[in-house]
mmCIF file of C-alpha atoms in Angstrom:
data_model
loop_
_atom_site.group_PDB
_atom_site.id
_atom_site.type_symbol
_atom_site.label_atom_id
_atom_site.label_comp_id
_atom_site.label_asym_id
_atom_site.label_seq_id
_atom_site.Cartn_x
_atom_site.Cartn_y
_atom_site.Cartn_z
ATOM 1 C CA UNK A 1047 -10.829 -3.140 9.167
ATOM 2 C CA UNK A 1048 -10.699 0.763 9.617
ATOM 3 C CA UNK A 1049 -11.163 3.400 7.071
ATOM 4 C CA UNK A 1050 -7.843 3.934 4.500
ATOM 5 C CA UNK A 1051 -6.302 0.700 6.123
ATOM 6 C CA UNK A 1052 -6.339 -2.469 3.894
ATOM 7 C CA UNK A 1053 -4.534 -5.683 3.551
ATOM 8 C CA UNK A 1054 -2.613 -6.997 0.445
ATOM 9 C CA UNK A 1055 -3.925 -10.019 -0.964
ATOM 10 C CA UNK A 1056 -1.279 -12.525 -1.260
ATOM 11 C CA UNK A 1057 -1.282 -12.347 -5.454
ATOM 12 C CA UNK A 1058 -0.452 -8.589 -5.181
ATOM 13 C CA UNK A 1059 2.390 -9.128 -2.326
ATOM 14 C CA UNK A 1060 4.247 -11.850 -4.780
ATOM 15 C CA UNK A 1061 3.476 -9.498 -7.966
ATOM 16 C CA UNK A 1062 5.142 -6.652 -6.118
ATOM 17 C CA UNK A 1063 7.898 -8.326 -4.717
ATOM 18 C CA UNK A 1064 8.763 -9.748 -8.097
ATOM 19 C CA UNK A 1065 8.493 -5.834 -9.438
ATOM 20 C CA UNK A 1066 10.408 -4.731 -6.611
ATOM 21 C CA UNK A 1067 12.955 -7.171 -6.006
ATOM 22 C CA UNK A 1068 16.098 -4.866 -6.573
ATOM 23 C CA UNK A 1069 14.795 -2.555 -3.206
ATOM 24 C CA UNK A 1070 15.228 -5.560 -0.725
ATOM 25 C CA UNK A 1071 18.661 -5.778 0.666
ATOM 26 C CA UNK A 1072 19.466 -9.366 -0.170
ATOM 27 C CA UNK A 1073 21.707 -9.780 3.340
ATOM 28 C CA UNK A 1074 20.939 -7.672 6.167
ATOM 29 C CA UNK A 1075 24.387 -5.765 5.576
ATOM 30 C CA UNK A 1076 23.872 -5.481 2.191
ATOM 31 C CA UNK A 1077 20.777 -3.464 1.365
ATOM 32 C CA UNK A 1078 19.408 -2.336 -1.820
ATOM 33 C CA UNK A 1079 18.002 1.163 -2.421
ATOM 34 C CA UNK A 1080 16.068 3.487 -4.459
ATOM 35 C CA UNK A 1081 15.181 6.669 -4.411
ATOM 36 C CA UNK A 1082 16.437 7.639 -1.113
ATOM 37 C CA UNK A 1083 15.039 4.458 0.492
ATOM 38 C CA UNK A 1084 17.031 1.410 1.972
ATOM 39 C CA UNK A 1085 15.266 -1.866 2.637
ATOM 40 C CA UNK A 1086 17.215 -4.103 4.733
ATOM 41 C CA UNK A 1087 16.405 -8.276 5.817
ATOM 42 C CA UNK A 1088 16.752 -11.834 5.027
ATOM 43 C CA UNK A 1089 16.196 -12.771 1.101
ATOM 44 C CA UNK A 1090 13.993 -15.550 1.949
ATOM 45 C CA UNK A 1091 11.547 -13.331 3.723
ATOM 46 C CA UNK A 1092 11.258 -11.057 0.434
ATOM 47 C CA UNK A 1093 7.595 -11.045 -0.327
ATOM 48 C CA UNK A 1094 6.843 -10.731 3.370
ATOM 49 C CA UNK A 1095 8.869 -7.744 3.587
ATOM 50 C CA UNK A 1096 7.737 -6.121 0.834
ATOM 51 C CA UNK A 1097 4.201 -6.371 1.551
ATOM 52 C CA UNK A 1098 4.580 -4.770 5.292
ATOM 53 C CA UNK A 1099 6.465 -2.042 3.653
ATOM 54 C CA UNK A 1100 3.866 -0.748 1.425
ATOM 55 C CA UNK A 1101 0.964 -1.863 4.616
ATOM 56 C CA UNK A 1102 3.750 0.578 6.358
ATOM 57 C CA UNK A 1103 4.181 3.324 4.060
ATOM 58 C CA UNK A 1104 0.389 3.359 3.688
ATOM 59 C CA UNK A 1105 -0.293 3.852 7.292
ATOM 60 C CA UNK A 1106 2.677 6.879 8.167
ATOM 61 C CA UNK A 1107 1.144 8.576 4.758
ATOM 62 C CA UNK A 1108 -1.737 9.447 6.765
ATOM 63 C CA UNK A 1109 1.440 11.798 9.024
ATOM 64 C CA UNK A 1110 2.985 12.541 6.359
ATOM 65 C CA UNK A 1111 5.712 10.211 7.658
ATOM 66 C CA UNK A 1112 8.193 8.819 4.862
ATOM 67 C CA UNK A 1113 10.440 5.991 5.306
ATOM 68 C CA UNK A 1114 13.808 6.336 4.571
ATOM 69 C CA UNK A 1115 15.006 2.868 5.927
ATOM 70 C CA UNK A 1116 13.024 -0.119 6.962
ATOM 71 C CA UNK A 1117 15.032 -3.278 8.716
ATOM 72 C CA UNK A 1118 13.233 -6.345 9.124
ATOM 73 C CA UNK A 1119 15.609 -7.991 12.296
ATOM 74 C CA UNK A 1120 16.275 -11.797 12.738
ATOM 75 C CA UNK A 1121 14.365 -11.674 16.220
ATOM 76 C CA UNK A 1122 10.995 -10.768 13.757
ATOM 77 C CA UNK A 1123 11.168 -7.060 15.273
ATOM 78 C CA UNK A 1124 10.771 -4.088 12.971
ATOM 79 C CA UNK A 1125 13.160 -0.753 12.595
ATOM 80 C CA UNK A 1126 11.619 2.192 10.523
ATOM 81 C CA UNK A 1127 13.733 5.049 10.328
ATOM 82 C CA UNK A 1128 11.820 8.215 8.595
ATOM 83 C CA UNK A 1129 13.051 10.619 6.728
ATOM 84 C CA UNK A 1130 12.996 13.164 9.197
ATOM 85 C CA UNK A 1131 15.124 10.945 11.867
ATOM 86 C CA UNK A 1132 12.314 9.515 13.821
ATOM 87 C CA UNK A 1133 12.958 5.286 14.486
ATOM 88 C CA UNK A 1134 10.220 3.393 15.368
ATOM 89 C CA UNK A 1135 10.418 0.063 16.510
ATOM 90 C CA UNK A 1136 8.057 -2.387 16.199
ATOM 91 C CA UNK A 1137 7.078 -6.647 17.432
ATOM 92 C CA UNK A 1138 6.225 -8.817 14.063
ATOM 93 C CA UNK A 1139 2.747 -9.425 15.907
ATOM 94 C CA UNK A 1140 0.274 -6.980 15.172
ATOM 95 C CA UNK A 1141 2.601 -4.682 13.873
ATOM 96 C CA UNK A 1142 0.456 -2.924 11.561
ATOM 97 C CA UNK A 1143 -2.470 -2.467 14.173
ATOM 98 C CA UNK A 1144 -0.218 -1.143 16.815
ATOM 99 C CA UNK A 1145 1.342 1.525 14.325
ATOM 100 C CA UNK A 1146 -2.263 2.538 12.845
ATOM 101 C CA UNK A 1147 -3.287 2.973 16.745
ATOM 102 C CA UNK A 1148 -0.081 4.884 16.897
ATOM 103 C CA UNK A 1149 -0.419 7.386 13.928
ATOM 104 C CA UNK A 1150 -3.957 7.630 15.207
ATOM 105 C CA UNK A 1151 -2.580 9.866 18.583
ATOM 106 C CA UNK A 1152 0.293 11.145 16.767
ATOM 107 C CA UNK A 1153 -0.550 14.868 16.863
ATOM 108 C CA UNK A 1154 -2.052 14.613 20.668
ATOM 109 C CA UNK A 1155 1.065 13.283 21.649
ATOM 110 C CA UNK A 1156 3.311 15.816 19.724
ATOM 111 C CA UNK A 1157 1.084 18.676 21.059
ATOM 112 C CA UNK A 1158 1.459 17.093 24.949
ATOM 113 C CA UNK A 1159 5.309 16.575 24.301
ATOM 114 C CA UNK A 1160 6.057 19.874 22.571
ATOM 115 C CA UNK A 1161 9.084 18.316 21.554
ATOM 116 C CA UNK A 1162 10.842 16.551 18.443
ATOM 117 C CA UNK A 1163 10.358 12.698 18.563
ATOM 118 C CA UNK A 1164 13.177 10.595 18.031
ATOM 119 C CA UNK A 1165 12.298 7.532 18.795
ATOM 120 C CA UNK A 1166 9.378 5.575 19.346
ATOM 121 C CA UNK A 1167 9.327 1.869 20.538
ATOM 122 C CA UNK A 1168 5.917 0.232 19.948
ATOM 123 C CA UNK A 1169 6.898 -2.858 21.468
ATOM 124 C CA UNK A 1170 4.748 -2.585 24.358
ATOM 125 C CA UNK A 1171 1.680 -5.193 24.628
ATOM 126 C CA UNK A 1172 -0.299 -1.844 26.182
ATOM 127 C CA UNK A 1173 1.140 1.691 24.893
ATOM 128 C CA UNK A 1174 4.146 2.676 23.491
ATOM 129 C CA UNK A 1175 7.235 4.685 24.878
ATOM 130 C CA UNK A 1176 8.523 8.038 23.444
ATOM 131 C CA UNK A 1177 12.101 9.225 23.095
ATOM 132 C CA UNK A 1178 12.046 13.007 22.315
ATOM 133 C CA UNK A 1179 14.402 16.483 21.515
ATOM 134 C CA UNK A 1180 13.701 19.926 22.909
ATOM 135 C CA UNK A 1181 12.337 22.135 20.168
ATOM 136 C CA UNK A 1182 15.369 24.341 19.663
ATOM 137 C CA UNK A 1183 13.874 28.260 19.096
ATOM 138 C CA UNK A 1184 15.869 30.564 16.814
ATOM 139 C CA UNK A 1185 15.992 34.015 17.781
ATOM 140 C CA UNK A 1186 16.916 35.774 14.485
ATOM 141 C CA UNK A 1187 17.579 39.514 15.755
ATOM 142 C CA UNK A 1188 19.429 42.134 13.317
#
């Protein structure tokens, strides 16, 4: 396991999912909120979900990332959408791994891009693909 990365054990998942059970969107149309952020997937997944979320939100906090909406799909694929519009898709498999290895190069590949991400899909079995605005510049003159 690397540094600031740790799994749940499975008595903390089921104490926090019982202690968080009004965030999960009990049908995938139907979410639940609070505080800004919507969790959306299938109620009889609701310890599951819960537990990636925090694993999640504990990895992007190294960023600085916050979620604002997390979707667990019926194909076992993740959707994050962050607060600052960034989605990032994600395979059930390895899914915290591959976003740890992808927080890890955040910053090189914002410096090589040079550009607002929008979108990154980590469902790659070797890298990951990057969707991405140009940096509008405002010229204040007066």
């Amino acid at each position: 396991m690397q540094a600031g990365f740790r799994e749940m054990d499975s008595a903390r998942n089921l104490r926090l999912a019982g202690s968080l059970r009004h965030l999960i969107g009990m049908d995938p149309v139907q979410p639940r909120s609070h505080r800004g952020r919507a969790i959306y997937g299938p109620k009889e997944k609701l310890p599951y979900i819960t537990s990636k979320f925090f694993i999640f939100n504990e990895i992007l906090h190294a960023e600085f990332i916050k979620i604002h909406k997390i979707t667990y799909t019926r194909k076992d694929d993740w959707v994050i959408n962050t607060s600052d519009g960034m989605i990032i898709k994600l395979n059930d498999d390895k899914s915290a791994e591959v976003l740890k290895r992808f927080v890890d190069n955040f910053q090189i590949v914002l410096k090589s891009m040079n550009k607002r991400i929008t979108s990154v899909d980590l469902r790659y079995r070797d890298g990951f693909a990057v969707s991405s605005d140009t940096i509008k510049k405002i010229n204040h003159k007066l």
